[in-house]
mmCIF file of C-alpha atoms in Angstrom:
data_model
loop_
_atom_site.group_PDB
_atom_site.id
_atom_site.type_symbol
_atom_site.label_atom_id
_atom_site.label_comp_id
_atom_site.label_asym_id
_atom_site.label_seq_id
_atom_site.Cartn_x
_atom_site.Cartn_y
_atom_site.Cartn_z
ATOM 1 C CA MET A 1 47.888 3.163 17.399
ATOM 2 C CA ALA A 2 44.519 4.905 17.731
ATOM 3 C CA ALA A 3 44.016 4.913 13.944
ATOM 4 C CA ARG A 4 44.950 1.224 13.747
ATOM 5 C CA GLY A 5 42.502 0.426 16.577
ATOM 6 C CA ASN A 6 39.663 2.311 14.868
ATOM 7 C CA ALA A 7 40.343 0.494 11.606
ATOM 8 C CA LEU A 8 40.179 -2.828 13.436
ATOM 9 C CA LYS A 9 36.848 -1.878 15.022
ATOM 10 C CA ARG A 10 35.448 -0.978 11.603
ATOM 11 C CA ARG A 11 36.535 -4.355 10.199
ATOM 12 C CA VAL A 12 34.922 -6.160 13.141
ATOM 13 C CA ARG A 13 31.676 -4.217 12.724
ATOM 14 C CA SER A 14 31.682 -4.907 8.974
ATOM 15 C CA SER A 15 32.328 -8.631 9.473
ATOM 16 C CA GLY A 16 29.675 -8.811 12.158
ATOM 17 C CA GLY A 17 27.165 -7.072 9.890
ATOM 18 C CA ARG A 18 27.839 -9.558 7.093
ATOM 19 C CA LEU A 19 27.327 -12.483 9.467
ATOM 20 C CA LEU A 20 24.077 -11.024 10.803
ATOM 21 C CA ARG A 21 22.804 -10.546 7.259
ATOM 22 C CA ARG A 22 23.892 -13.986 6.101
ATOM 23 C CA PHE A 23 22.205 -15.814 8.972
ATOM 24 C CA GLY A 24 19.041 -13.674 8.935
ATOM 25 C CA LEU A 25 19.615 -12.206 12.398
ATOM 26 C CA LEU A 26 19.025 -8.548 11.558
ATOM 27 C CA PRO A 27 16.370 -6.623 13.526
ATOM 28 C CA GLY A 28 12.883 -6.793 12.044
ATOM 29 C CA GLY A 29 12.272 -4.356 9.203
ATOM 30 C CA MET A 30 15.950 -4.001 8.277
ATOM 31 C CA PRO A 31 16.871 -5.197 4.749
ATOM 32 C CA ASP A 32 19.784 -7.634 4.633
ATOM 33 C CA GLY A 33 21.579 -5.796 1.803
ATOM 34 C CA LEU A 34 22.754 -9.033 0.171
ATOM 35 C CA GLY A 35 22.667 -7.673 -3.358
ATOM 36 C CA ASP A 36 23.341 -8.865 -6.887
ATOM 37 C CA ASP A 37 25.566 -5.801 -7.389
ATOM 38 C CA ALA A 38 28.604 -7.636 -8.749
ATOM 39 C CA ALA A 39 26.556 -9.552 -11.314
ATOM 40 C CA LEU A 40 24.778 -6.343 -12.366
ATOM 41 C CA ALA A 41 27.972 -4.310 -12.869
ATOM 42 C CA SER A 42 27.564 -4.113 -16.660
ATOM 43 C CA SER A 43 23.948 -5.247 -17.001
ATOM 44 C CA SER A 44 20.760 -3.397 -17.844
ATOM 45 C CA LEU A 45 17.337 -3.814 -16.304
ATOM 46 C CA GLU A 46 14.487 -5.289 -18.294
ATOM 47 C CA GLY A 47 11.816 -2.870 -19.517
ATOM 48 C CA ASP A 48 11.051 0.802 -19.049
ATOM 49 C CA VAL A 49 9.757 0.660 -15.475
ATOM 50 C CA VAL A 50 11.352 -0.051 -12.094
ATOM 51 C CA VAL A 51 9.304 -0.799 -8.997
ATOM 52 C CA TYR A 52 11.559 0.074 -6.071
ATOM 53 C CA PHE A 53 10.810 -1.951 -2.947
ATOM 54 C CA PRO A 54 13.588 -1.835 -0.311
ATOM 55 C CA ASP A 55 11.406 -3.354 2.431
ATOM 56 C CA THR A 56 11.535 -6.687 4.219
ATOM 57 C CA GLN A 57 8.893 -9.402 3.846
ATOM 58 C CA ASP A 58 6.675 -7.896 6.583
ATOM 59 C CA SER A 59 5.584 -5.206 4.139
ATOM 60 C CA LEU A 60 5.152 -7.411 1.069
ATOM 61 C CA TYR A 61 1.358 -7.079 1.334
ATOM 62 C CA GLN A 62 1.795 -3.508 0.066
ATOM 63 C CA LEU A 63 3.351 -4.728 -3.167
ATOM 64 C CA ARG A 64 1.087 -7.772 -3.521
ATOM 65 C CA SER A 65 -1.896 -5.472 -3.998
ATOM 66 C CA TRP A 66 -0.207 -4.243 -7.204
ATOM 67 C CA TYR A 67 0.761 -7.622 -8.698
ATOM 68 C CA GLY A 68 -2.109 -7.666 -11.200
ATOM 69 C CA PRO A 69 -1.648 -4.138 -12.591
ATOM 70 C CA LEU A 70 2.147 -4.577 -12.672
ATOM 71 C CA GLN A 71 1.790 -7.779 -14.687
ATOM 72 C CA GLU A 72 -0.269 -5.843 -17.232
ATOM 73 C CA LEU A 73 2.247 -2.998 -17.222
ATOM 74 C CA HIS A 74 5.040 -5.530 -17.758
ATOM 75 C CA ARG A 75 3.289 -6.744 -20.910
ATOM 76 C CA ALA A 76 3.008 -3.166 -22.134
ATOM 77 C CA GLN A 77 6.351 -1.627 -21.145
ATOM 78 C CA GLY A 78 8.434 -4.093 -19.178
ATOM 79 C CA VAL A 79 8.811 -3.950 -15.380
ATOM 80 C CA THR A 80 11.656 -4.927 -13.039
ATOM 81 C CA ILE A 81 11.237 -5.038 -9.263
ATOM 82 C CA VAL A 82 14.335 -3.824 -7.430
ATOM 83 C CA CYS A 83 14.751 -4.929 -3.802
ATOM 84 C CA MET A 84 17.291 -4.213 -1.083
ATOM 85 C CA ASP A 85 16.534 -7.432 0.799
ATOM 86 C CA SER A 86 17.428 -10.837 -0.680
ATOM 87 C CA ARG A 87 14.732 -12.627 1.356
ATOM 88 C CA THR A 88 12.068 -10.336 -0.047
ATOM 89 C CA ALA A 89 13.420 -10.892 -3.553
ATOM 90 C CA ALA A 90 13.233 -14.674 -3.098
ATOM 91 C CA ALA A 91 9.610 -14.407 -1.929
ATOM 92 C CA LEU A 92 8.747 -12.230 -4.925
ATOM 93 C CA ARG A 93 10.291 -14.703 -7.354
ATOM 94 C CA ALA A 94 8.144 -17.427 -5.817
ATOM 95 C CA GLU A 95 4.951 -15.348 -6.079
ATOM 96 C CA THR A 96 5.271 -13.547 -9.413
ATOM 97 C CA ASP A 97 6.837 -13.923 -12.856
ATOM 98 C CA LEU A 98 8.085 -10.333 -12.871
ATOM 99 C CA PRO A 99 11.883 -9.871 -13.092
ATOM 100 C CA VAL A 100 13.382 -9.243 -9.632
ATOM 101 C CA VAL A 101 16.894 -8.097 -8.661
ATOM 102 C CA THR A 102 18.492 -7.157 -5.351
ATOM 103 C CA ILE A 103 20.704 -4.065 -5.238
ATOM 104 C CA ALA A 104 22.526 -3.110 -2.048
ATOM 105 C CA LEU A 105 24.654 -0.151 -3.145
ATOM 106 C CA ASP A 106 23.386 3.292 -4.111
ATOM 107 C CA ALA A 107 26.085 3.585 -6.763
ATOM 108 C CA THR A 108 24.947 0.358 -8.440
ATOM 109 C CA LEU A 109 21.326 1.498 -8.411
ATOM 110 C CA ASP A 110 22.052 4.961 -9.798
ATOM 111 C CA ALA A 111 24.259 3.597 -12.591
ATOM 112 C CA ILE A 112 21.914 0.818 -13.681
ATOM 113 C CA ILE A 113 18.862 3.099 -13.848
ATOM 114 C CA LEU A 114 20.790 5.478 -16.092
ATOM 115 C CA ARG A 115 22.348 2.692 -18.180
ATOM 116 C CA SER A 116 18.979 0.958 -18.645
ATOM 117 C CA GLY A 117 17.187 4.071 -19.837
ATOM 118 C CA THR A 118 14.580 3.525 -17.103
ATOM 119 C CA LYS A 119 11.668 5.874 -17.682
ATOM 120 C CA LEU A 120 9.586 5.435 -14.519
ATOM 121 C CA VAL A 121 10.366 4.412 -10.942
ATOM 122 C CA LEU A 122 7.279 3.413 -8.955
ATOM 123 C CA TYR A 123 6.937 3.228 -5.152
ATOM 124 C CA VAL A 124 4.190 1.584 -3.074
ATOM 125 C CA ASN A 125 5.000 3.282 0.245
ATOM 126 C CA TYR A 126 6.958 6.109 1.855
ATOM 127 C CA ASN A 127 9.839 4.020 3.203
ATOM 128 C CA PRO A 128 12.776 6.372 4.009
ATOM 129 C CA LEU A 129 14.995 3.945 2.065
ATOM 130 C CA ASN A 130 13.212 5.061 -1.119
ATOM 131 C CA THR A 131 15.696 7.945 -1.222
ATOM 132 C CA ALA A 132 18.296 5.588 -2.716
ATOM 133 C CA ALA A 133 16.273 5.429 -5.934
ATOM 134 C CA LEU A 134 14.965 8.990 -5.706
ATOM 135 C CA ARG A 135 18.525 10.225 -6.304
ATOM 136 C CA SER A 136 18.187 9.290 -9.971
ATOM 137 C CA ARG A 137 17.296 12.294 -12.113
ATOM 138 C CA SER A 138 17.028 10.399 -15.407
ATOM 139 C CA ALA A 139 13.650 8.846 -14.519
ATOM 140 C CA ILE A 140 10.258 10.148 -13.404
ATOM 141 C CA HIS A 141 9.384 9.046 -9.859
ATOM 142 C CA VAL A 142 5.782 8.079 -9.105
ATOM 143 C CA SER A 143 4.175 7.302 -5.761
ATOM 144 C CA LEU A 144 1.486 4.606 -5.970
ATOM 145 C CA LEU A 145 1.016 3.812 -2.279
ATOM 146 C CA HIS A 146 -1.162 0.772 -1.526
ATOM 147 C CA GLY A 147 -4.603 2.201 -0.924
ATOM 148 C CA ASP A 148 -6.557 5.421 -0.530
ATOM 149 C CA SER A 149 -7.731 6.357 2.941
ATOM 150 C CA ASP A 150 -8.384 9.112 5.448
ATOM 151 C CA LYS A 151 -5.283 8.107 7.422
ATOM 152 C CA VAL A 152 -2.791 10.910 8.069
ATOM 153 C CA VAL A 153 -0.212 9.051 5.953
ATOM 154 C CA SER A 154 -2.356 9.897 2.927
ATOM 155 C CA VAL A 155 -1.445 13.549 3.415
ATOM 156 C CA SER A 156 2.143 13.009 4.504
ATOM 157 C CA ASN A 157 4.616 15.711 3.578
ATOM 158 C CA GLN A 158 6.689 12.899 2.031
ATOM 159 C CA ILE A 159 4.494 13.081 -1.048
ATOM 160 C CA LYS A 160 6.555 16.081 -2.161
ATOM 161 C CA ALA A 161 9.572 13.839 -2.803
ATOM 162 C CA TYR A 162 7.885 12.274 -5.849
ATOM 163 C CA ASP A 163 7.357 13.855 -9.244
ATOM 164 C CA TYR A 164 3.798 12.540 -9.473
ATOM 165 C CA SER A 165 1.367 10.526 -7.378
ATOM 166 C CA PHE A 166 -1.214 8.130 -8.759
ATOM 167 C CA VAL A 167 -4.324 8.510 -6.609
ATOM 168 C CA ALA A 168 -7.696 6.804 -6.621
ATOM 169 C CA GLY A 169 -9.926 9.776 -7.422
ATOM 170 C CA GLN A 170 -10.890 13.375 -6.866
ATOM 171 C CA ALA A 171 -11.420 12.740 -3.145
ATOM 172 C CA ALA A 172 -7.697 12.075 -2.726
ATOM 173 C CA ILE A 173 -6.799 15.287 -4.557
ATOM 174 C CA ASP A 174 -9.219 17.301 -2.439
ATOM 175 C CA ARG A 175 -7.841 15.685 0.721
ATOM 176 C CA LEU A 176 -4.300 16.697 -0.200
ATOM 177 C CA GLU A 177 -5.445 20.226 -1.085
ATOM 178 C CA ARG A 178 -7.084 20.554 2.319
ATOM 179 C CA TYR A 179 -4.433 19.039 4.573
ATOM 180 C CA THR A 180 -1.071 19.494 2.802
ATOM 181 C CA THR A 181 0.663 22.858 2.509
ATOM 182 C CA LEU A 182 2.800 24.028 -0.408
ATOM 183 C CA PHE A 183 1.789 21.073 -2.590
ATOM 184 C CA ASP A 184 -0.018 21.527 -5.905
ATOM 185 C CA ALA A 185 -2.221 18.454 -5.740
ATOM 186 C CA PRO A 186 -4.170 19.037 -9.007
ATOM 187 C CA ALA A 187 -0.892 19.342 -10.945
ATOM 188 C CA ARG A 188 1.030 16.531 -9.232
ATOM 189 C CA CYS A 189 -1.711 13.916 -8.751
ATOM 190 C CA ILE A 190 -3.098 11.672 -11.491
ATOM 191 C CA PRO A 191 -6.359 9.855 -10.678
ATOM 192 C CA VAL A 192 -6.285 6.230 -11.857
ATOM 193 C CA GLY A 193 -8.899 4.605 -9.621
ATOM 194 C CA ARG A 194 -7.972 1.309 -7.979
ATOM 195 C CA PRO A 195 -6.532 -0.867 -10.790
ATOM 196 C CA SER A 196 -5.926 -3.700 -8.327
ATOM 197 C CA LEU A 197 -9.694 -4.122 -7.996
ATOM 198 C CA ASP A 198 -9.895 -4.740 -11.762
ATOM 199 C CA THR A 199 -7.237 -7.419 -11.849
ATOM 200 C CA ASP A 200 -8.364 -9.166 -8.641
ATOM 201 C CA GLN A 201 -11.904 -9.702 -9.915
ATOM 202 C CA VAL A 202 -10.917 -12.792 -11.888
ATOM 203 C CA ALA A 203 -10.214 -14.688 -8.643
ATOM 204 C CA VAL A 204 -13.568 -14.267 -6.892
ATOM 205 C CA THR A 205 -16.451 -16.742 -6.758
ATOM 206 C CA VAL A 206 -20.190 -16.337 -6.359
ATOM 207 C CA ARG A 207 -21.446 -16.160 -2.779
ATOM 208 C CA ALA A 208 -22.498 -19.561 -1.527
ATOM 209 C CA ASP A 209 -25.376 -18.605 0.834
ATOM 210 C CA ASP A 210 -27.574 -15.725 2.024
ATOM 211 C CA HIS A 211 -26.652 -15.872 5.728
ATOM 212 C CA ARG A 212 -26.121 -12.326 6.978
ATOM 213 C CA THR A 213 -22.384 -11.839 7.458
ATOM 214 C CA VAL A 214 -20.152 -9.012 8.703
ATOM 215 C CA LEU A 215 -16.583 -8.512 7.541
ATOM 216 C CA TYR A 216 -14.397 -7.264 10.392
ATOM 217 C CA ALA A 217 -11.231 -5.765 8.896
ATOM 218 C CA PRO A 218 -9.239 -3.774 11.456
ATOM 219 C CA THR A 219 -6.033 -2.029 10.502
ATOM 220 C CA TRP A 220 -2.697 -2.521 12.292
ATOM 221 C CA GLU A 221 -1.543 -0.553 15.335
ATOM 222 C CA GLY A 222 0.207 2.129 13.267
ATOM 223 C CA GLY A 223 3.701 3.528 13.320
ATOM 224 C CA GLN A 224 2.916 6.438 15.671
ATOM 225 C CA SER A 225 0.139 7.596 17.963
ATOM 226 C CA SER A 226 -1.321 10.012 15.393
ATOM 227 C CA ALA A 227 -1.985 6.976 13.169
ATOM 228 C CA ALA A 228 -3.261 4.646 15.908
ATOM 229 C CA TYR A 229 -6.553 3.728 14.240
ATOM 230 C CA SER A 230 -6.694 0.037 15.098
ATOM 231 C CA SER A 231 -9.790 -1.145 16.941
ATOM 232 C CA LEU A 232 -8.411 -4.624 17.536
ATOM 233 C CA ARG A 233 -7.561 -4.262 21.234
ATOM 234 C CA THR A 234 -10.233 -1.699 22.131
ATOM 235 C CA HIS A 235 -13.250 -2.996 20.163
ATOM 236 C CA GLY A 236 -12.388 -6.324 18.583
ATOM 237 C CA LEU A 237 -13.311 -9.104 21.007
ATOM 238 C CA ALA A 238 -16.440 -7.393 22.363
ATOM 239 C CA ALA A 239 -17.639 -6.363 18.904
ATOM 240 C CA VAL A 240 -17.161 -9.790 17.329
ATOM 241 C CA GLN A 241 -18.847 -11.534 20.282
ATOM 242 C CA SER A 242 -21.753 -9.116 19.883
ATOM 243 C CA LEU A 243 -22.005 -9.915 16.166
ATOM 244 C CA LEU A 244 -22.079 -13.635 16.922
ATOM 245 C CA ASP A 245 -24.672 -13.173 19.682
ATOM 246 C CA ALA A 246 -26.864 -11.327 17.159
ATOM 247 C CA GLY A 247 -26.834 -14.387 14.897
ATOM 248 C CA LEU A 248 -24.537 -12.843 12.293
ATOM 249 C CA GLY A 249 -21.742 -14.628 10.513
ATOM 250 C CA VAL A 250 -18.258 -13.130 10.836
ATOM 251 C CA ILE A 251 -15.299 -12.951 8.487
ATOM 252 C CA TYR A 252 -12.251 -11.715 10.374
ATOM 253 C CA ARG A 253 -9.611 -10.263 8.071
ATOM 254 C CA PRO A 254 -6.483 -9.441 10.149
ATOM 255 C CA HIS A 255 -4.034 -6.863 8.884
ATOM 256 C CA PRO A 256 -0.687 -8.403 7.829
ATOM 257 C CA LEU A 257 1.300 -6.087 10.131
ATOM 258 C CA THR A 258 -0.767 -6.753 13.241
ATOM 259 C CA GLY A 259 1.525 -7.090 16.254
ATOM 260 C CA VAL A 260 4.705 -6.121 14.406
ATOM 261 C CA ARG A 261 5.188 -2.952 16.472
ATOM 262 C CA VAL A 262 3.132 -3.704 19.592
ATOM 263 C CA GLY A 263 3.143 -7.328 20.711
ATOM 264 C CA ASP A 264 -0.154 -7.061 22.622
ATOM 265 C CA TYR A 265 -1.981 -6.646 19.320
ATOM 266 C CA GLY A 266 -0.612 -9.989 18.222
ATOM 267 C CA GLU A 267 -1.993 -11.625 21.363
ATOM 268 C CA THR A 268 -5.445 -10.089 20.806
ATOM 269 C CA ASP A 269 -5.306 -11.244 17.202
ATOM 270 C CA ARG A 270 -4.709 -14.827 18.359
ATOM 271 C CA GLU A 271 -7.633 -14.651 20.792
ATOM 272 C CA LEU A 272 -9.920 -13.267 18.100
ATOM 273 C CA ARG A 273 -8.912 -15.952 15.609
ATOM 274 C CA GLU A 274 -9.739 -18.617 18.189
ATOM 275 C CA LEU A 275 -13.145 -17.037 18.889
ATOM 276 C CA VAL A 276 -14.048 -16.800 15.198
ATOM 277 C CA GLU A 277 -12.861 -20.288 14.305
ATOM 278 C CA ALA A 278 -14.505 -21.881 17.363
ATOM 279 C CA SER A 279 -17.854 -20.391 16.280
ATOM 280 C CA GLY A 280 -17.538 -21.922 12.817
ATOM 281 C CA ASN A 281 -16.766 -18.681 11.064
ATOM 282 C CA ARG A 282 -13.857 -17.639 8.835
ATOM 283 C CA VAL A 283 -10.460 -16.062 9.435
ATOM 284 C CA SER A 284 -9.462 -14.662 6.042
ATOM 285 C CA THR A 285 -5.699 -14.591 5.506
ATOM 286 C CA ASP A 286 -5.298 -16.026 2.012
ATOM 287 C CA ARG A 287 -8.260 -14.622 0.062
ATOM 288 C CA SER A 288 -8.659 -11.438 -1.927
ATOM 289 C CA LEU A 289 -10.496 -8.545 -0.328
ATOM 290 C CA GLN A 290 -12.942 -8.714 -3.240
ATOM 291 C CA GLN A 291 -13.976 -12.245 -2.253
ATOM 292 C CA ASP A 292 -14.558 -11.146 1.334
ATOM 293 C CA VAL A 293 -16.649 -8.223 0.088
ATOM 294 C CA ILE A 294 -18.835 -10.540 -1.974
ATOM 295 C CA ASP A 295 -19.359 -12.865 0.992
ATOM 296 C CA SER A 296 -20.352 -10.052 3.402
ATOM 297 C CA ASP A 297 -23.378 -7.793 3.922
ATOM 298 C CA LEU A 298 -21.629 -5.098 5.995
ATOM 299 C CA ILE A 299 -18.086 -4.150 6.858
ATOM 300 C CA LEU A 300 -16.904 -3.161 10.324
ATOM 301 C CA CYS A 301 -13.575 -1.443 9.775
ATOM 302 C CA ASP A 302 -11.240 1.237 11.025
ATOM 303 C CA VAL A 303 -10.142 4.395 9.235
ATOM 304 C CA SER A 304 -8.235 2.672 6.424
ATOM 305 C CA ALA A 305 -8.150 1.965 2.707
ATOM 306 C CA VAL A 306 -10.751 -0.794 2.900
ATOM 307 C CA MET A 307 -13.397 1.920 3.313
ATOM 308 C CA GLY A 308 -12.929 3.045 -0.272
ATOM 309 C CA ASP A 309 -12.434 -0.434 -1.679
ATOM 310 C CA TRP A 310 -15.724 -1.494 -0.064
ATOM 311 C CA LEU A 311 -17.647 1.474 -1.510
ATOM 312 C CA PRO A 312 -18.452 -0.013 -4.973
ATOM 313 C CA SER A 313 -20.251 -2.923 -3.311
ATOM 314 C CA GLY A 314 -23.090 -0.570 -2.403
ATOM 315 C CA LYS A 315 -23.405 -2.291 0.980
ATOM 316 C CA PRO A 316 -23.374 -0.505 4.376
ATOM 317 C CA LEU A 317 -20.284 0.122 6.444
ATOM 318 C CA LEU A 318 -19.680 0.820 10.121
ATOM 319 C CA ILE A 319 -16.440 2.599 10.958
ATOM 320 C CA THR A 320 -14.798 2.479 14.360
ATOM 321 C CA ARG A 321 -13.807 5.570 16.259
ATOM 322 C CA PRO A 322 -10.166 5.359 17.458
ATOM 323 C CA ALA A 323 -9.779 5.141 21.222
ATOM 324 C CA ASP A 324 -6.321 6.750 21.223
ATOM 325 C CA PRO A 325 -6.858 10.480 21.933
ATOM 326 C CA HIS A 326 -3.778 11.341 19.855
ATOM 327 C CA ALA A 327 -5.122 9.734 16.662
ATOM 328 C CA ARG A 328 -5.782 12.162 13.835
ATOM 329 C CA ASP A 329 -7.422 11.657 10.463
ATOM 330 C CA ALA A 330 -7.687 13.478 7.153
ATOM 331 C CA ALA A 331 -11.470 13.272 6.994
ATOM 332 C CA THR A 332 -13.398 13.302 3.737
ATOM 333 C CA ALA A 333 -17.134 13.008 3.071
ATOM 334 C CA LEU A 334 -17.390 9.223 3.468
ATOM 335 C CA LEU A 335 -15.898 9.269 6.946
ATOM 336 C CA GLY A 336 -18.154 12.138 7.972
ATOM 337 C CA MET A 337 -21.415 10.531 6.801
ATOM 338 C CA SER A 338 -20.820 6.936 7.944
ATOM 339 C CA PRO A 339 -22.019 5.494 11.268
ATOM 340 C CA ARG A 340 -19.208 5.288 13.830
ATOM 341 C CA LEU A 341 -18.605 2.806 16.637
ATOM 342 C CA ALA A 342 -16.783 3.947 19.781
ATOM 343 C CA ALA A 343 -14.966 1.497 22.049
ATOM 344 C CA SER A 344 -17.606 1.994 24.733
ATOM 345 C CA GLU A 345 -20.261 0.861 22.217
ATOM 346 C CA ALA A 346 -18.436 -2.255 20.991
ATOM 347 C CA ALA A 347 -20.832 -4.606 22.773
ATOM 348 C CA THR A 348 -23.725 -3.167 20.727
ATOM 349 C CA ALA A 349 -22.058 -3.897 17.367
ATOM 350 C CA GLY A 350 -24.368 -6.844 16.647
ATOM 351 C CA SER A 351 -27.663 -4.979 16.988
ATOM 352 C CA LEU A 352 -26.309 -1.946 15.158
ATOM 353 C CA ALA A 353 -24.940 -4.042 12.281
ATOM 354 C CA ARG A 354 -28.230 -5.897 11.872
ATOM 355 C CA GLU A 355 -30.131 -2.595 11.843
ATOM 356 C CA LEU A 356 -27.828 -1.150 9.158
ATOM 357 C CA ILE A 357 -28.127 -4.270 7.001
ATOM 358 C CA GLU A 358 -31.915 -4.377 7.200
ATOM 359 C CA HIS A 359 -32.495 -0.607 6.985
ATOM 360 C CA ASP A 360 -29.692 0.929 4.921
ATOM 361 C CA LEU A 361 -30.799 4.564 4.783
ATOM 362 C CA LEU A 362 -27.506 5.866 3.314
ATOM 363 C CA ARG A 363 -27.295 3.513 0.333
ATOM 364 C CA GLU A 364 -28.024 6.084 -2.377
ATOM 365 C CA GLU A 365 -25.777 8.720 -0.812
ATOM 366 C CA ARG A 366 -22.880 6.257 -0.833
ATOM 367 C CA ARG A 367 -23.548 5.308 -4.439
ATOM 368 C CA GLU A 368 -23.253 8.962 -5.421
ATOM 369 C CA MET A 369 -19.773 9.025 -3.865
ATOM 370 C CA ILE A 370 -18.310 6.131 -5.849
ATOM 371 C CA GLU A 371 -17.162 8.245 -8.785
ATOM 372 C CA TYR A 372 -15.802 10.933 -6.458
ATOM 373 C CA TYR A 373 -13.569 8.410 -4.681
ATOM 374 C CA LEU A 374 -12.737 5.980 -7.480
ATOM 375 C CA GLY A 375 -13.721 7.465 -10.829
ATOM 376 C CA ASP A 376 -15.207 5.114 -13.425
ATOM 377 C CA VAL A 377 -15.591 1.672 -11.811
ATOM 378 C CA THR A 378 -16.645 -0.106 -14.985
ATOM 379 C CA PRO A 379 -14.589 -3.332 -15.031
ATOM 380 C CA GLY A 380 -11.239 -2.632 -16.703
ATOM 381 C CA ALA A 381 -11.572 1.169 -16.686
ATOM 382 C CA SER A 382 -9.202 1.768 -13.791
ATOM 383 C CA LEU A 383 -6.540 -0.579 -15.171
ATOM 384 C CA ALA A 384 -6.763 1.222 -18.524
ATOM 385 C CA ARG A 385 -6.248 4.589 -16.794
ATOM 386 C CA PHE A 386 -3.224 3.232 -14.935
ATOM 387 C CA LEU A 387 -1.573 1.875 -18.085
ATOM 388 C CA GLU A 388 -2.303 5.056 -20.036
ATOM 389 C CA ALA A 389 -0.872 7.242 -17.250
ATOM 390 C CA CYS A 390 2.343 5.188 -17.266
ATOM 391 C CA ARG A 391 2.582 5.464 -21.046
ATOM 392 C CA ARG A 392 2.092 9.235 -21.022
ATOM 393 C CA LEU A 393 4.608 9.809 -18.243
ATOM 394 C CA SER A 394 7.134 7.599 -20.037
ATOM 395 C CA ALA A 395 6.794 9.738 -23.143
ATOM 396 C CA ARG A 396 7.148 12.884 -21.042
ATOM 397 C CA ARG A 397 10.296 11.481 -19.430
ATOM 398 C CA ASP A 398 11.873 10.908 -22.850
ATOM 399 C CA GLU A 399 11.099 14.463 -23.898
ATOM 400 C CA LEU A 400 12.434 16.020 -20.695
ATOM 401 C CA TRP A 401 15.554 13.833 -20.491
ATOM 402 C CA ALA A 402 16.469 14.538 -24.106
ATOM 403 C CA ARG A 403 16.289 18.247 -23.317
ATOM 404 C CA ILE A 404 18.544 17.863 -20.272
ATOM 405 C CA GLN A 405 21.075 15.790 -22.221
ATOM 406 C CA GLU A 406 21.214 18.420 -24.932
ATOM 407 C CA GLN A 407 21.814 21.174 -22.396
ATOM 408 C CA GLU A 408 24.565 19.212 -20.670
ATOM 409 C CA ARG A 409 26.385 18.135 -23.846
ATOM 410 C CA PRO A 410 29.821 19.794 -24.026
ATOM 411 C CA ALA A 411 30.072 22.515 -26.679
ATOM 412 C CA GLY A 412 31.364 21.136 -29.986
ATOM 413 C CA SER A 413 30.982 17.505 -28.873
ATOM 414 C CA ASP A 414 28.807 14.832 -30.440
ATOM 415 C CA SER A 415 29.044 12.497 -27.458
ATOM 416 C CA TRP A 416 29.200 12.510 -23.679
#
């Protein structure tokens, strides 16, 4: 009787889970697992490269930053995006021409990677669900992440799960050497710059006017207190009001995950949008970062990847100091040399920003750091490095996998 009762409970839980998935009622951040597994039972994936993205739509911004480079890689080697969430897959199909499939079962994923002869599996974050694809030993696994920053996630121990990591420049390698133990950063990291900046440049337009403008680009609240860098609640309203009072234009660029973990951040975001729009300024939610950079004279930002992406502009930056006493960073030279804004100083942001714009004493020192953080920033150079790194690793995979197959072939047999 007990066994029969337990079996019934399992069937109820399974049926309930299917209903929750089908009607989109799963908790936020949980993939629905509605896969194409049956249709893929004897199929192969297109191309040499898989981009594994098991996340829900909340995190799509991480993959969007790679659309341009992945389109170029698709032309060169063929790319398929593999999702675990059918809603995310549908959004991707609407936004990009890249092949997209949804796979729910580990067994399906493992078999199709092997059957397809997949050479590289790329990842844009450290989602714990990445382990489903990391099980495959027939491909080389490469962490791309979605930006280079002094956040603690940039030196996460999770980096050791991947065969290689594509990083922006030497600064990232030095950061990992300094803050990560038992990890050979020079051997496992390949600097490719920021190829997304190359492919996004085609979408920008020339700045329309010379009005002094500040880009405010805070990060989200973070997944834990050690990564609580966001200035939105502690600095945001006072700082933006100060910028406006100083006669400066404002572009407010909210982070896509704002308010996902802590609802109060969402409320502050709404208040800040209202303030910016009521003053005739811009809330930037559908433009490239490169366009916002062109239209701004200074960036006010938190410890985040936009620091490095702003650097090639040559324009000054003002970085907030986190108010959370538990926040930690993996500081490099740019963070150490840049002016910082504490929460208690937020109301002085306008005068400080105007002073930095009109008297930029650190301009040349920042210019000297561009190559250290990003390598060669000549248009197209980073994209070329990215494509060449993928090509070389694909060739290395073929060499290594052929060796493994030969070692595992049964004695006296010509086939598996």
